[in-house]
XYZ file of C-alpha atoms in Angstrom:
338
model
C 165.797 196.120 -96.925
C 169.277 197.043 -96.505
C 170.239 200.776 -97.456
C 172.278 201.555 -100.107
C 173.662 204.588 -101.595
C 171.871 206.456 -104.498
C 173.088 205.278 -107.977
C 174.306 209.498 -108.097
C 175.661 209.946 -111.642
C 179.874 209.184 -111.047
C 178.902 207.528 -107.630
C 179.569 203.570 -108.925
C 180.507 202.526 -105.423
C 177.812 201.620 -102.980
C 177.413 200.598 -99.705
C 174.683 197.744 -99.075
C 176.414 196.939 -95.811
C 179.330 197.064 -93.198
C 180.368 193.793 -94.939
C 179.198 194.094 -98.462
C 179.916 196.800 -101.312
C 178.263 196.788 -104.661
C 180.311 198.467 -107.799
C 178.954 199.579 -111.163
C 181.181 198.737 -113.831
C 180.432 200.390 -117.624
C 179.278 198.416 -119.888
C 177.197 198.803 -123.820
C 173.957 200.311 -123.516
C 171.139 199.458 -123.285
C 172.116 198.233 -119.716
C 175.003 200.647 -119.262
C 176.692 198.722 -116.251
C 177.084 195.763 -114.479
C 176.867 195.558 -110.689
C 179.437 193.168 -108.932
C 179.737 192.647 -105.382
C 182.640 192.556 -102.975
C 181.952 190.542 -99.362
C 184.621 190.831 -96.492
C 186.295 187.936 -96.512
C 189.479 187.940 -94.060
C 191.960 190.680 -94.868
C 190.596 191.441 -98.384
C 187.359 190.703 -100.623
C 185.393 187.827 -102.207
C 184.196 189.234 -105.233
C 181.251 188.192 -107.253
C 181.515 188.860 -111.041
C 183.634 190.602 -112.805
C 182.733 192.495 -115.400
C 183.885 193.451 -119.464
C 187.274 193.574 -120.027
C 187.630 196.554 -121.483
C 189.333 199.399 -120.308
C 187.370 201.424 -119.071
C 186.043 198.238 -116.550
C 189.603 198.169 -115.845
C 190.093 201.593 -114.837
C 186.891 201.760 -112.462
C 187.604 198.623 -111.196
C 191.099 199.263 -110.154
C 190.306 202.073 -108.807
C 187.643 201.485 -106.728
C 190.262 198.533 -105.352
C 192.988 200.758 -104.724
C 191.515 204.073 -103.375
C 187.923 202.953 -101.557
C 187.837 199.128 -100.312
C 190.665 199.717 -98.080
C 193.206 198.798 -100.932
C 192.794 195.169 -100.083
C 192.918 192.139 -102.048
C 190.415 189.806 -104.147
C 190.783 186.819 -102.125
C 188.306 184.423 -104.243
C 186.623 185.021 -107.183
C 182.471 183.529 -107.766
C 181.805 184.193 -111.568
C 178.009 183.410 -111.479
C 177.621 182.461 -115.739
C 179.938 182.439 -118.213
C 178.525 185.804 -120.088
C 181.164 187.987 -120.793
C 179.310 190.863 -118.912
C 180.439 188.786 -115.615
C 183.237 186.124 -116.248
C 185.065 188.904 -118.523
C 187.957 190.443 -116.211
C 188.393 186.942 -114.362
C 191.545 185.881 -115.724
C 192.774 189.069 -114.717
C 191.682 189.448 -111.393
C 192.996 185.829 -110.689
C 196.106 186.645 -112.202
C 196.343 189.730 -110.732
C 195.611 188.695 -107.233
C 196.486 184.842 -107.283
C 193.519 184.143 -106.410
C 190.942 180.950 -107.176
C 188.058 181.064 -109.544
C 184.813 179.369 -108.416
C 181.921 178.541 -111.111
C 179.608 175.586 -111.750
C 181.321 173.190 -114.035
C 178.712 173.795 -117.382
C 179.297 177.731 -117.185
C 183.217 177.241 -116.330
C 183.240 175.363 -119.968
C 181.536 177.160 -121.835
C 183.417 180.536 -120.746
C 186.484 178.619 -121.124
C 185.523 177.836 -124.439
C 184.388 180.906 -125.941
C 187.245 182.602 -124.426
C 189.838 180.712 -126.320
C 187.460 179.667 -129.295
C 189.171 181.039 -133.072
C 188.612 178.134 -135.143
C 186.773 178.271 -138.958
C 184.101 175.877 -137.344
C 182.321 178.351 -135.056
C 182.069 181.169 -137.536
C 180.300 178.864 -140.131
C 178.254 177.413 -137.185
C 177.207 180.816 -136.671
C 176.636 181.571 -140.550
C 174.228 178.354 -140.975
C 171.969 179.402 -137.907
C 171.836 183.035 -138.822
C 171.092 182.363 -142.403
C 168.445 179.217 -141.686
C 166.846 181.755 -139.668
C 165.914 184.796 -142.571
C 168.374 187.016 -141.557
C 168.760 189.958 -144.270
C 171.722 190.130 -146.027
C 172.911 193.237 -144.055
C 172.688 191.850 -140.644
C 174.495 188.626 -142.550
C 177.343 190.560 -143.194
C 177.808 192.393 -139.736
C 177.550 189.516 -137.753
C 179.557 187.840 -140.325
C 182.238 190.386 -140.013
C 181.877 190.250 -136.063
C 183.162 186.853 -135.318
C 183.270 185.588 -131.913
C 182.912 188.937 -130.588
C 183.025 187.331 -126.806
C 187.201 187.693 -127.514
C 186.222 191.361 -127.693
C 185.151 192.050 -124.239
C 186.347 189.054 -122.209
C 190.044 187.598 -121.286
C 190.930 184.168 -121.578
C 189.073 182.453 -118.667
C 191.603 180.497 -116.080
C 192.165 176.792 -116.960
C 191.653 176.061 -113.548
C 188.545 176.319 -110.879
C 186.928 175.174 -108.368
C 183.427 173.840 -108.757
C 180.186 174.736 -107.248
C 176.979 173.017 -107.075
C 173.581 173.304 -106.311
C 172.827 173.442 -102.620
C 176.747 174.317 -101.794
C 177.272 176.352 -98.323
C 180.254 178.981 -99.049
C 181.646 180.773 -95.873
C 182.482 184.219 -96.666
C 183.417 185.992 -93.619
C 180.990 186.234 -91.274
C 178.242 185.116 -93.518
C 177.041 181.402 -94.754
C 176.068 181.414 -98.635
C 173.498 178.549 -100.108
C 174.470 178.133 -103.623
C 171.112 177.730 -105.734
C 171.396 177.330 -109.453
C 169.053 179.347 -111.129
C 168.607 177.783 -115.233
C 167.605 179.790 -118.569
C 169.679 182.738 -118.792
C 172.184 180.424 -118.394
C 172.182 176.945 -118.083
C 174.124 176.548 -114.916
C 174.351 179.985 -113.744
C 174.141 180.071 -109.366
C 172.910 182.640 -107.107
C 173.765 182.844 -103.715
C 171.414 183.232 -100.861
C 172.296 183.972 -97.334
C 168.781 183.157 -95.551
C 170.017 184.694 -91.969
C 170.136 187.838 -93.219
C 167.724 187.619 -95.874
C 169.611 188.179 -98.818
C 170.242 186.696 -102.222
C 172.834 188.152 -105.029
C 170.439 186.825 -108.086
C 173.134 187.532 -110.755
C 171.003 187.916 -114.117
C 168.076 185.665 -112.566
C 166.230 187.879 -111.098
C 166.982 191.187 -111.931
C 165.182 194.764 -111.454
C 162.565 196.460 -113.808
C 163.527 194.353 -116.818
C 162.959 190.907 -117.453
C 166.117 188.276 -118.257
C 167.198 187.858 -121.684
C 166.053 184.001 -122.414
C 167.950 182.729 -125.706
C 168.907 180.225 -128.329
C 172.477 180.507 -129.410
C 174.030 178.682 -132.554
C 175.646 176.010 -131.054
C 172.423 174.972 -128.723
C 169.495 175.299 -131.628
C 167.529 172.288 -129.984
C 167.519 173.685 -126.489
C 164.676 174.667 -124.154
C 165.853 177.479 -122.104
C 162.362 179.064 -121.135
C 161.099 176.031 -119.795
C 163.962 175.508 -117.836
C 163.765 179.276 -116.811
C 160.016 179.161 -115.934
C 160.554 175.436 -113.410
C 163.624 177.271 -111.677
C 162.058 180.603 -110.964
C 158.726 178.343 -109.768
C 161.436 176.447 -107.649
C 163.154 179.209 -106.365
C 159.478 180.646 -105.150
C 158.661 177.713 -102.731
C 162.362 177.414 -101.622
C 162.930 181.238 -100.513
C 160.739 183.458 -98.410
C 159.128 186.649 -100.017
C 161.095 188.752 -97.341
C 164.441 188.672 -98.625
C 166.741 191.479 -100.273
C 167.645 190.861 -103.918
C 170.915 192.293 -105.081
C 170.893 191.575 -108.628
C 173.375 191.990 -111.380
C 171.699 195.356 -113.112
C 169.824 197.532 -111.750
C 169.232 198.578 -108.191
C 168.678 196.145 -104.997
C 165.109 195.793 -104.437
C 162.424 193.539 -102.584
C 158.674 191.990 -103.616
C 160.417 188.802 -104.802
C 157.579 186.458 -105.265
C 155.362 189.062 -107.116
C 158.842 189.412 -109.486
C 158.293 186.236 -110.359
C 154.803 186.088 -110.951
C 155.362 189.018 -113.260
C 157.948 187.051 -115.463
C 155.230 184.340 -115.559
C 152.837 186.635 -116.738
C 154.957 188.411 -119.061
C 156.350 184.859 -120.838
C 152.915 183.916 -121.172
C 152.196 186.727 -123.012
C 154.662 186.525 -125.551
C 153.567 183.147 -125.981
C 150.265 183.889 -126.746
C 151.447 186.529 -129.285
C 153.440 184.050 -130.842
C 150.564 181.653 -131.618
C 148.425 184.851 -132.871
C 151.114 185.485 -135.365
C 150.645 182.000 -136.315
C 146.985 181.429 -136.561
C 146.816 181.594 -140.242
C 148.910 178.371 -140.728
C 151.446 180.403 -142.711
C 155.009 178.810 -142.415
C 157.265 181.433 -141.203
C 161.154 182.469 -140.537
C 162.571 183.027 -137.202
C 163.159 186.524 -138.598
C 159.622 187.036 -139.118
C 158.492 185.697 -135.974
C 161.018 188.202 -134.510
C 158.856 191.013 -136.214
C 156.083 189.924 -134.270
C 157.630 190.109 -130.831
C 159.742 193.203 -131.577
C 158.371 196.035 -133.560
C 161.014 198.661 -132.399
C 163.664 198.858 -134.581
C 166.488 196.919 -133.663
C 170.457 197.274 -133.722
C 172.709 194.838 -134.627
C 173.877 193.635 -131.169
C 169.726 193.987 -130.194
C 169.018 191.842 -132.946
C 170.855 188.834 -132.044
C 169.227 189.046 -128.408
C 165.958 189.200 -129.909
C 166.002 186.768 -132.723
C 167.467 184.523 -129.686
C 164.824 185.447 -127.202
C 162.415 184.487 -130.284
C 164.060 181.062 -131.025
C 163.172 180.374 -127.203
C 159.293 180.918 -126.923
C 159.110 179.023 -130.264
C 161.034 176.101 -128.759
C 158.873 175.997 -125.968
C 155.870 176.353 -128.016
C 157.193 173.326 -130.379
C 157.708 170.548 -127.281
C 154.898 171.827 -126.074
C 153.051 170.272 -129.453
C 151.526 173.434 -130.616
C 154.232 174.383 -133.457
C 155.851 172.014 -135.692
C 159.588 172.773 -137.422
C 160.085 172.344 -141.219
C 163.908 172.070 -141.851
C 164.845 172.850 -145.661
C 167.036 175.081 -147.271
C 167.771 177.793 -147.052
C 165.365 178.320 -144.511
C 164.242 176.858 -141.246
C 160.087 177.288 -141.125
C 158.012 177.438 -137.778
C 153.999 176.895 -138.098
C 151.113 176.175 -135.963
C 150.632 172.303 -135.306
């Protein structure tokens, strides 16, 4: 496993090797920062991800540019999935530095989209879901009031880029990159794995210590994400060694790969099972109060949306799977056991 400087409070820069730097970029807790990655690539960087745009990303990112990676220049930009954690400085940095923007096609859209997206349609997409799901009137009126937050903390995304795709080689200085696409978090979101020097930059697929956030949004209800999520990280088990370095996108770098993704087996299993406890009693319920089964912390407003989200996935699952039926009405949506 490659050495890399301690995560020292102040210390965001970190060395993973000659070629490759990691930087923490600030971002809302709970997860506090972002890593993105910078590979030698000629006379300047490839960087991978880009983090918030806010201004305090700015200022660390800048400076980290300027005053410790030689002052060089981003000569390519890989925005792994179009959450605004990662794709949310890119039209900066391209426009900054000139430089191209690569993505797969499905996350290029829908970062493109969200990034430019102001219309009356979207918020009352949002209000339907929100409200067909129990929300209280409180939580109504916050996200209500909230918008499209993704303008908030990401610029508008280039209108131009070049596509990846599953099973893509990338040159990047010295080093050949597989692209793998990696589905659930996101639907197209790609990782890159260099299998000569057993590495792979897992973006938000594989991550450290937590597990993935796997979600419903609004204008997806119908989706399956956690089946999708479960078959990829199954795929990605028989199609990388256990021996690799895994640079994700939080947390620190760390190894044990195929026992990660047992544990996010284990752990989605789990939460299915609790699901269908909640449910033994035949009661028709909300999303909201199948939330309260998953989640008994209390929750803030931002938490909430990832959780009812994360909820809206295991009961999708659960309903294709045949053992929960959906009863649309108004005003609610009702989940119960099949």
């Amino acid at each position: 496993m490659p050495e890399t400087t301690p995560f020292a409070s102040g210390d965001r820069l970190f060395k993973v090797t000659d070629d490759i730097y990691g930087l923490r970029l600030p971002m809302p807790p709970p997860l506090e920062w972002i890593n993105v990655y910078f590979l030698r690539d000629g006379d300047g960087w490839a960087m991978v991800d880009s983090g918030y745009n806010t201004p305090d990303s700015r200022e660390v990112l800048m400076e980290a540019l300027d005053q410790h990676l030689d002052g060089l220049p981003v000569t390519r930009l890989f925005v792994t999935h179009y959450h605004p954690d990662h794709i949310g400085q890119a039209g900066y940095i391209c426009g900054r530095f000139n430089c191209p923007l690569y993505m797969t096609q499905t996350e290029w859209l829908l970062g493109r989209w969200l990034s430019t997206e102001r219309t009356a349609a979207y918020l009352t997409t949002v209000t339907n879901y929100y409200q067909a799901a129990g929300t209280p009137d409180e939580l109504m009126r916050i996200i209500t009031e909230r918008g499209n937050s993704f303008l908030r903390t990401s610029d508008e995304v280039p209108p131009v880029f070049h596509q990846l795709k599953d099973g893509d080689m990338v040159t990047i200085g010295e080093r050949r990159w597989q692209i793998k696409v990696g589905r659930g978090h996101a639907p197209e979101m790609f990782t890159m794995y260099d299998a000569e020097n057993k590495l792979l930059l897992s973006a938000d697929h594989i991550v450290a210590r937590i597990t993935p956030n796997i979600s419903i949004w609004p204008f997806n209800p119908d989706d399956n994400p956690l089946k999708d999520y479960m078959d990829s990280m199954r795929q990605f088990a028989k199609d990388i060694p256990d021996d690799i370095t895994l640079l994700p996108g939080h947390g620190r770098s760390f190894d044990g790969f195929h026992e990660r993704v047992a544990n996010y087996q284990t752990h989605h299993e789990n939460r299915l099972a609790k699901l269908m406890t909640g449910l033994e009693d035949g009661t028709a319920r909300t999303l909201y109060d199948l939330l309260k089964i998953l989640f008994s912390r209390d929750l803030s407003p931002r938490d909430f949306v990832f959780a009812l989200g994360e909820t809206h996935s295991h009961i999708n699952y659960l309903m294709y799977d045949g053992k929960v039926t959906k009863i649309e009405g108004k005003p609610y949506t009702l989940y119960q056991k099949a």
